[in-house]
XYZ file of C-alpha atoms in Angstrom:
442
model
C 11.091 -14.471 -17.289
C 11.894 -12.970 -13.770
C 9.232 -13.470 -11.231
C 8.119 -10.267 -9.544
C 9.325 -9.427 -6.032
C 6.554 -9.797 -3.502
C 6.323 -6.939 -0.977
C 3.822 -6.809 1.857
C 3.321 -4.061 4.367
C 1.004 -4.371 7.420
C 0.233 -1.980 10.209
C 0.995 -4.726 12.739
C 0.866 -2.653 15.930
C -0.523 0.918 15.445
C -0.308 1.698 19.204
C 3.463 0.923 19.110
C 3.933 2.722 15.764
C 5.059 -0.502 14.084
C 4.777 -1.601 10.484
C 5.690 -5.197 9.421
C 7.308 -5.425 6.011
C 8.071 -8.663 4.187
C 9.922 -9.067 0.847
C 9.995 -12.389 -0.987
C 12.554 -12.996 -3.702
C 12.005 -16.118 -5.886
C 15.448 -16.062 -7.401
C 17.878 -14.747 -4.743
C 21.509 -14.161 -5.511
C 23.092 -17.746 -5.106
C 25.998 -16.131 -3.357
C 23.696 -14.548 -0.808
C 21.028 -12.024 -1.503
C 21.608 -8.537 -0.033
C 18.885 -6.010 0.969
C 19.350 -2.269 1.410
C 17.327 0.545 2.990
C 18.004 3.964 1.268
C 20.075 6.573 3.227
C 17.958 9.446 1.921
C 14.512 10.224 0.322
C 14.362 11.473 -3.222
C 13.394 15.143 -3.189
C 14.741 15.675 0.361
C 18.437 16.185 0.216
C 19.695 15.080 3.589
C 21.228 11.714 4.542
C 18.775 10.509 7.196
C 19.978 6.945 7.532
C 16.575 5.469 7.203
C 17.687 2.024 8.301
C 17.764 3.381 11.913
C 14.000 2.870 11.868
C 14.435 -0.981 11.550
C 13.903 -2.421 15.083
C 13.945 -6.068 14.000
C 14.811 -8.125 10.838
C 15.018 -11.762 10.029
C 15.243 -14.083 6.956
C 13.734 -17.445 6.073
C 14.101 -19.798 3.112
C 11.302 -22.184 2.308
C 9.986 -21.713 5.830
C 13.342 -22.312 7.487
C 15.235 -19.601 9.210
C 18.530 -18.443 7.599
C 21.308 -16.266 8.731
C 21.147 -12.626 8.057
C 24.363 -10.505 8.459
C 24.420 -6.651 8.541
C 27.265 -5.626 6.197
C 27.067 -1.850 6.543
C 24.751 0.745 8.189
C 21.899 0.040 5.689
C 22.541 -3.351 4.118
C 21.825 -6.928 5.211
C 22.934 -10.112 3.470
C 21.248 -13.459 3.741
C 22.988 -16.759 3.658
C 22.869 -18.511 0.343
C 19.641 -20.448 -0.412
C 18.072 -21.868 -3.541
C 14.379 -21.633 -2.623
C 12.428 -18.389 -2.325
C 13.885 -16.105 0.246
C 11.799 -13.933 2.552
C 12.903 -11.269 4.895
C 10.616 -9.739 7.574
C 11.381 -6.390 9.074
C 9.704 -4.315 11.812
C 9.773 -0.593 10.993
C 9.147 2.000 13.706
C 7.022 4.735 12.204
C 6.856 7.955 14.249
C 8.061 10.645 11.922
C 4.917 12.803 11.237
C 6.220 14.501 7.967
C 5.792 14.250 4.213
C 9.108 12.414 3.927
C 8.834 9.734 6.598
C 6.560 7.104 8.048
C 4.004 7.582 10.781
C 1.567 5.042 12.329
C -0.759 5.271 15.225
C -4.325 4.301 15.967
C -5.800 7.216 13.879
C -3.854 6.787 10.662
C -0.866 5.514 8.761
C 1.453 7.165 6.229
C 4.685 6.147 4.701
C 7.194 7.195 2.027
C 8.312 3.920 0.306
C 11.979 4.811 0.817
C 11.619 4.534 4.573
C 9.794 1.160 4.728
C 10.827 -0.876 1.641
C 14.312 -2.398 1.293
C 15.644 -2.908 -2.178
C 16.755 -6.255 -3.478
C 20.385 -5.380 -4.242
C 21.240 -6.204 -7.919
C 17.595 -6.812 -8.781
C 16.280 -3.278 -8.485
C 14.804 -3.374 -12.053
C 12.524 -6.331 -11.332
C 8.744 -5.715 -11.224
C 7.247 -5.573 -7.666
C 3.797 -6.772 -6.471
C 2.873 -4.868 -3.246
C 0.263 -6.061 -0.756
C -0.970 -3.252 1.440
C -2.673 -5.095 4.327
C -5.272 -3.758 6.666
C -4.607 -2.993 10.314
C -6.222 -4.959 13.074
C -10.085 -4.653 12.870
C -10.228 -3.167 16.288
C -8.203 -0.182 15.069
C -8.882 0.400 11.508
C -12.257 -1.218 10.575
C -13.227 1.824 8.654
C -9.859 2.687 7.154
C -9.272 3.360 3.520
C -6.058 3.548 1.501
C -4.969 6.277 -0.796
C -1.971 5.785 -3.133
C -1.092 6.392 -6.806
C 0.182 2.784 -7.210
C -1.658 0.862 -9.839
C -4.032 -1.662 -8.225
C -4.043 -5.426 -9.100
C -6.951 -6.784 -6.957
C -7.442 -3.732 -4.674
C -10.635 -1.746 -5.263
C -10.635 2.091 -5.258
C -9.227 3.271 -1.943
C -9.155 -0.330 -0.567
C -6.497 -2.481 0.954
C -5.046 -5.123 -1.340
C -2.323 -5.697 -3.975
C -0.711 -3.243 -6.367
C 1.911 -3.440 -8.961
C 4.906 -1.143 -9.864
C 7.492 -1.451 -12.604
C 10.619 -1.603 -10.420
C 12.104 -0.519 -7.185
C 12.443 3.114 -8.200
C 8.751 3.286 -8.809
C 7.948 1.469 -5.643
C 9.460 4.187 -3.480
C 7.793 6.816 -5.580
C 4.250 6.173 -4.345
C 3.523 7.390 -0.854
C 0.571 5.816 0.987
C -1.950 7.246 3.330
C -4.388 5.149 5.309
C -7.102 6.073 7.666
C -10.519 7.687 7.734
C -9.834 9.496 4.557
C -12.044 12.029 2.786
C -11.794 11.916 -1.036
C -12.344 14.571 -3.631
C -12.001 13.681 -7.301
C -11.750 15.743 -10.408
C -10.487 15.574 -14.012
C -7.746 17.592 -15.722
C -7.161 17.256 -19.487
C -8.798 13.841 -19.454
C -6.650 12.638 -16.542
C -8.240 11.406 -13.290
C -7.093 13.518 -10.353
C -8.010 13.124 -6.736
C -7.190 14.674 -3.281
C -7.183 12.477 -0.204
C -7.452 14.288 3.078
C -6.670 12.775 6.425
C -7.492 14.899 9.407
C -10.971 16.095 8.726
C -12.114 19.611 9.337
C -14.861 21.941 8.308
C -13.533 22.845 4.807
C -15.001 23.175 1.370
C -13.804 20.109 -0.625
C -15.796 21.081 -3.698
C -14.030 24.486 -3.906
C -10.630 22.859 -3.472
C -11.328 20.460 -6.268
C -12.541 23.354 -8.509
C -9.468 25.452 -7.766
C -7.075 22.636 -8.193
C -8.677 21.818 -11.649
C -7.945 25.392 -12.770
C -4.482 25.321 -11.474
C -3.541 21.997 -12.935
C -5.110 22.782 -16.302
C -3.014 25.912 -16.572
C 0.238 23.993 -15.917
C -0.637 21.266 -18.315
C -1.377 23.837 -21.024
C 2.069 25.246 -20.446
C 4.289 22.169 -20.762
C 1.905 19.473 -22.039
C 0.786 16.173 -20.539
C 3.576 13.793 -19.763
C 3.126 10.543 -21.623
C 2.974 8.342 -18.663
C 0.598 10.655 -16.509
C -2.464 8.633 -16.491
C -3.520 9.599 -12.887
C -2.608 12.021 -10.191
C -3.141 12.143 -6.368
C -2.652 14.857 -3.843
C -2.225 13.212 -0.400
C -2.979 15.796 2.230
C -2.496 15.492 5.993
C -4.271 18.285 7.898
C -2.860 19.284 11.228
C -3.436 21.932 13.844
C -0.088 23.387 12.646
C 1.922 22.045 9.778
C 3.225 22.826 6.325
C 5.364 20.884 3.852
C 5.320 18.971 0.585
C 7.223 16.317 -1.314
C 6.902 15.591 -4.964
C 6.432 12.217 -6.656
C 5.893 11.112 -10.208
C 2.115 10.497 -9.952
C 1.305 12.091 -6.634
C 2.468 14.483 -3.966
C 2.519 14.273 -0.158
C 1.325 17.489 1.409
C 0.850 18.774 4.932
C -1.014 21.949 5.928
C -2.725 23.696 8.924
C -6.471 23.574 9.349
C -6.662 27.305 8.930
C -5.159 26.951 5.426
C -8.244 25.387 3.963
C -11.334 27.268 2.828
C -14.515 27.092 4.856
C -17.832 26.574 3.153
C -19.259 29.941 2.243
C -15.774 31.592 1.838
C -15.352 33.237 -1.602
C -11.994 35.070 -1.228
C -8.561 33.630 -1.465
C -7.097 34.681 1.911
C -3.449 34.509 2.783
C -3.728 31.041 4.378
C -5.621 29.474 1.423
C -3.225 31.172 -1.009
C -0.368 29.437 0.883
C -2.067 26.061 0.580
C -2.714 26.690 -3.227
C 0.891 27.680 -3.731
C 2.050 24.409 -2.040
C -0.149 22.498 -4.387
C 1.133 24.492 -7.317
C 4.744 23.889 -6.373
C 4.468 20.178 -6.000
C 2.373 19.753 -9.139
C 4.966 21.741 -11.265
C 7.521 19.135 -10.100
C 5.711 16.635 -12.367
C 7.877 18.179 -14.979
C 10.646 19.901 -13.125
C 12.650 17.302 -11.177
C 10.476 14.223 -11.525
C 10.927 14.024 -15.363
C 13.449 16.761 -16.140
C 16.328 15.675 -13.812
C 19.949 16.583 -13.179
C 22.243 13.930 -14.712
C 23.507 13.110 -11.125
C 19.899 11.858 -10.326
C 19.596 9.498 -13.344
C 19.613 7.099 -11.679
C 19.491 8.119 -7.985
C 22.218 6.709 -5.744
C 20.359 6.523 -2.503
C 23.176 5.187 -0.365
C 25.167 8.481 -0.250
C 24.845 12.164 -1.221
C 24.361 13.010 -4.967
C 25.803 16.505 -5.366
C 24.583 18.897 -8.104
C 24.653 22.641 -8.639
C 21.233 22.486 -10.367
C 18.835 22.408 -7.334
C 18.101 26.059 -7.827
C 16.775 25.160 -11.336
C 14.553 22.464 -9.953
C 13.426 24.157 -6.777
C 14.075 27.838 -7.498
C 12.445 27.893 -10.905
C 9.658 25.785 -9.579
C 9.126 28.348 -6.643
C 8.919 31.127 -9.387
C 6.355 29.408 -11.366
C 4.229 28.085 -8.468
C 2.973 31.574 -7.450
C 2.993 32.667 -11.148
C 0.546 29.889 -11.983
C -1.758 30.958 -9.214
C -2.142 34.184 -11.158
C -2.135 32.641 -14.629
C -4.974 30.291 -13.579
C -7.017 33.195 -12.212
C -6.941 32.051 -8.593
C -5.087 35.231 -7.385
C -4.807 38.752 -8.758
C -1.722 40.341 -10.149
C -1.514 42.477 -7.002
C -1.529 39.423 -4.828
C 1.256 37.958 -6.935
C 3.391 41.066 -6.585
C 2.832 40.869 -2.858
C 4.198 37.317 -2.801
C 7.145 38.367 -4.951
C 7.885 41.295 -2.537
C 7.947 38.849 0.437
C 10.523 36.708 -1.333
C 12.642 39.786 -2.198
C 12.528 40.914 1.421
C 13.315 37.419 2.742
C 16.512 37.155 0.548
C 17.515 40.764 1.208
C 17.368 40.181 4.947
C 19.768 37.211 4.585
C 23.466 38.238 4.807
C 24.331 34.838 3.493
C 23.308 35.878 0.030
C 26.747 37.477 -0.277
C 28.400 34.297 0.759
C 26.743 31.723 -1.527
C 25.490 31.899 -5.138
C 22.580 29.613 -6.083
C 24.859 26.998 -7.540
C 26.950 26.729 -4.285
C 23.713 26.701 -2.273
C 22.439 23.761 -4.297
C 25.724 21.807 -4.069
C 25.869 22.318 -0.341
C 22.195 21.443 0.361
C 23.217 18.185 2.170
C 25.348 19.965 4.670
C 24.005 23.532 4.913
C 20.294 24.128 3.889
C 19.180 20.864 5.624
C 21.407 21.273 8.530
C 20.821 24.928 9.665
C 22.676 26.298 12.712
C 22.982 29.634 14.563
C 25.191 31.066 11.794
C 23.220 29.861 8.744
C 21.588 33.250 8.067
C 25.068 34.758 7.682
C 26.706 31.810 5.804
C 24.200 30.498 3.318
C 21.183 31.364 1.193
C 18.147 29.148 0.162
C 18.175 28.030 -3.420
C 14.456 28.095 -3.166
C 14.109 31.786 -2.487
C 17.208 33.125 -4.309
C 16.686 30.722 -7.102
C 13.155 32.042 -7.711
C 14.593 35.607 -7.871
C 17.266 34.409 -10.346
C 14.423 32.852 -12.410
C 12.508 36.177 -12.302
C 15.653 38.087 -13.383
C 16.275 35.619 -16.161
C 12.748 35.925 -17.311
C 12.692 39.650 -17.277
C 16.110 39.880 -19.021
C 15.075 37.543 -21.842
C 11.899 39.536 -22.343
C 13.705 42.825 -22.383
C 16.643 41.784 -24.550
C 14.457 40.018 -27.187
C 11.813 42.797 -27.239
C 9.224 40.333 -25.883
C 9.762 37.665 -28.554
C 10.986 35.047 -25.958
C 10.715 34.470 -22.286
C 11.683 31.896 -19.573
C 8.582 30.041 -20.671
C 10.268 29.294 -24.032
C 13.346 28.028 -22.307
C 11.329 25.740 -20.051
C 9.377 24.331 -23.030
C 12.592 23.492 -24.755
C 14.063 22.018 -21.645
C 11.104 19.801 -21.252
C 11.502 18.748 -24.898
C 15.110 17.874 -24.580
C 15.395 16.504 -21.193
C 11.876 15.616 -19.855
C 10.303 13.864 -22.801
C 13.613 12.037 -23.549
C 14.436 11.120 -19.886
C 18.004 12.112 -20.474
C 19.636 13.711 -17.425
C 20.382 17.407 -17.613
C 24.086 18.313 -17.510
C 25.281 20.923 -15.121
C 25.279 23.681 -17.814
C 22.302 22.300 -19.561
C 19.955 25.245 -18.808
C 22.356 27.867 -19.946
C 22.996 25.999 -23.148
C 19.235 25.853 -23.892
C 18.684 29.479 -22.895
C 21.372 30.563 -25.372
C 19.919 28.312 -28.200
C 16.334 29.527 -27.665
C 16.918 33.211 -27.303
C 20.168 33.851 -29.150
C 21.466 35.744 -25.998
C 24.813 35.164 -24.278
C-alpha cells in the first residue's frame, strides 16, 4: 500500500507575504523524484507560470541535504535517494484574487495550484495536508475555512486534512484569518459561507437567500453523489468582484456595498450582483466541475488545453445564474429581463461579435479573452456574454419548435446524466448530439 504524501503549509512570514510549503514522499522515484508547479489554475484559462512565485526551494533525504535541479520552467528533480524525500519551498503570496495566493498580517488565502507542487508520476496518491497556524503574534485569533476533509482539525481550526489525490488537493481553496461563519443546510447537505473582511452586513439574510438559491439548483439537476458539504469562501473588499469554482466550494470576492445591511428588505442592484455571482459559481458544481470537456479529463496543467466548449460551461452557466435568481424567488421577472437586456446591450456594443463565434472565442480564451488589448472590443467576443445569449436562443427555439414540450432544461438534465454522473468527458459536439436526441430537432 502506498503511503500518503505529506504536505504542510505554514504562513511563515505574513509581513513578507511568505508561505512555507513542505512535501514529504516516502517512496520517491529511485531515478530521482520530480516535482512540478502547475502553469495555470483550473477554471482560469491563462498560462500564469505559477512557479514564478517560488522564491526558494531545497530538498533533503533523511535529514541530509540532496541536490535539486530545475529541469524546466516549473519542474525540479531531486537526486536519487532511498529514504523519505522532503522538499521545502518558500512561496511569495501577493496576488489578491480568487485564483492566486495572498498573505499578510490580516489574513491568508491560497488556491492549491499556486502553492502545492505535484509529485510527478504519483499524482494519484492520497495526500495528508497540515495547515499550520501563523506566528502567535500575528494570527492568535485566526481560523481556517476550507472544504478539505479534516483528520485531526476541528471545525475552522488549523490542523491536518486528507484528500484523495493531487487533483483534489488543488481543488480546495483555503482562507485563514478573523473569519465570520454562517452555516445553513440545503437538501440535507451542510453548507457554509466564510467571510473575511468584516462589515455591517446581514449574515442571516445571506444564509436564508443562499438556501433558496441552492435548493432551486439542486431540484433542477439533482444532488451530485459526492457532494456531502459545500463552502462559499468570500473576501469582502472596498472594491472587488470575482469568483472561481471548485468541486466542493467556491472562492468569491465582492465589494462591501454588494452585501445587504441589517434591516434591508429589497434586492438592490448591488446585492443582486452578489447573488448572481454565488448562483454562477454554485451552478458550476454540475457544469464544468462534473460535466467537463474531454480535454479537461484529466487536466494538463503544464500547458494550454484548448476546447471550443467554454461557451457551454461558462455561457450556459451565465444564462442559468440569473435565471435561478428568478426561479428561486429572489428577484422578479422584470428584474431578470433587465439583466438580460444589459447582456444583450453589452454584446450588441461589441463589434468583435462579427469576428468570433462562441466556439472560436472559447478556443482562443488563452490568448484573447484573458489577454485583452486596445483592439479586443473589435476582434473578439466574450463566450460568457454571447454564450449566455446563444443559450437563451437555444432555449427559446426548443420551446417554440416543440410547442413547449421540451426546453434547454431537458437538454441539461440529459447532459448531466450522460457526462456528469458518469464522469466521462464531453466531446466537442456532445451538446448538439444530446439536444438532437432529446428534442428530435436538427
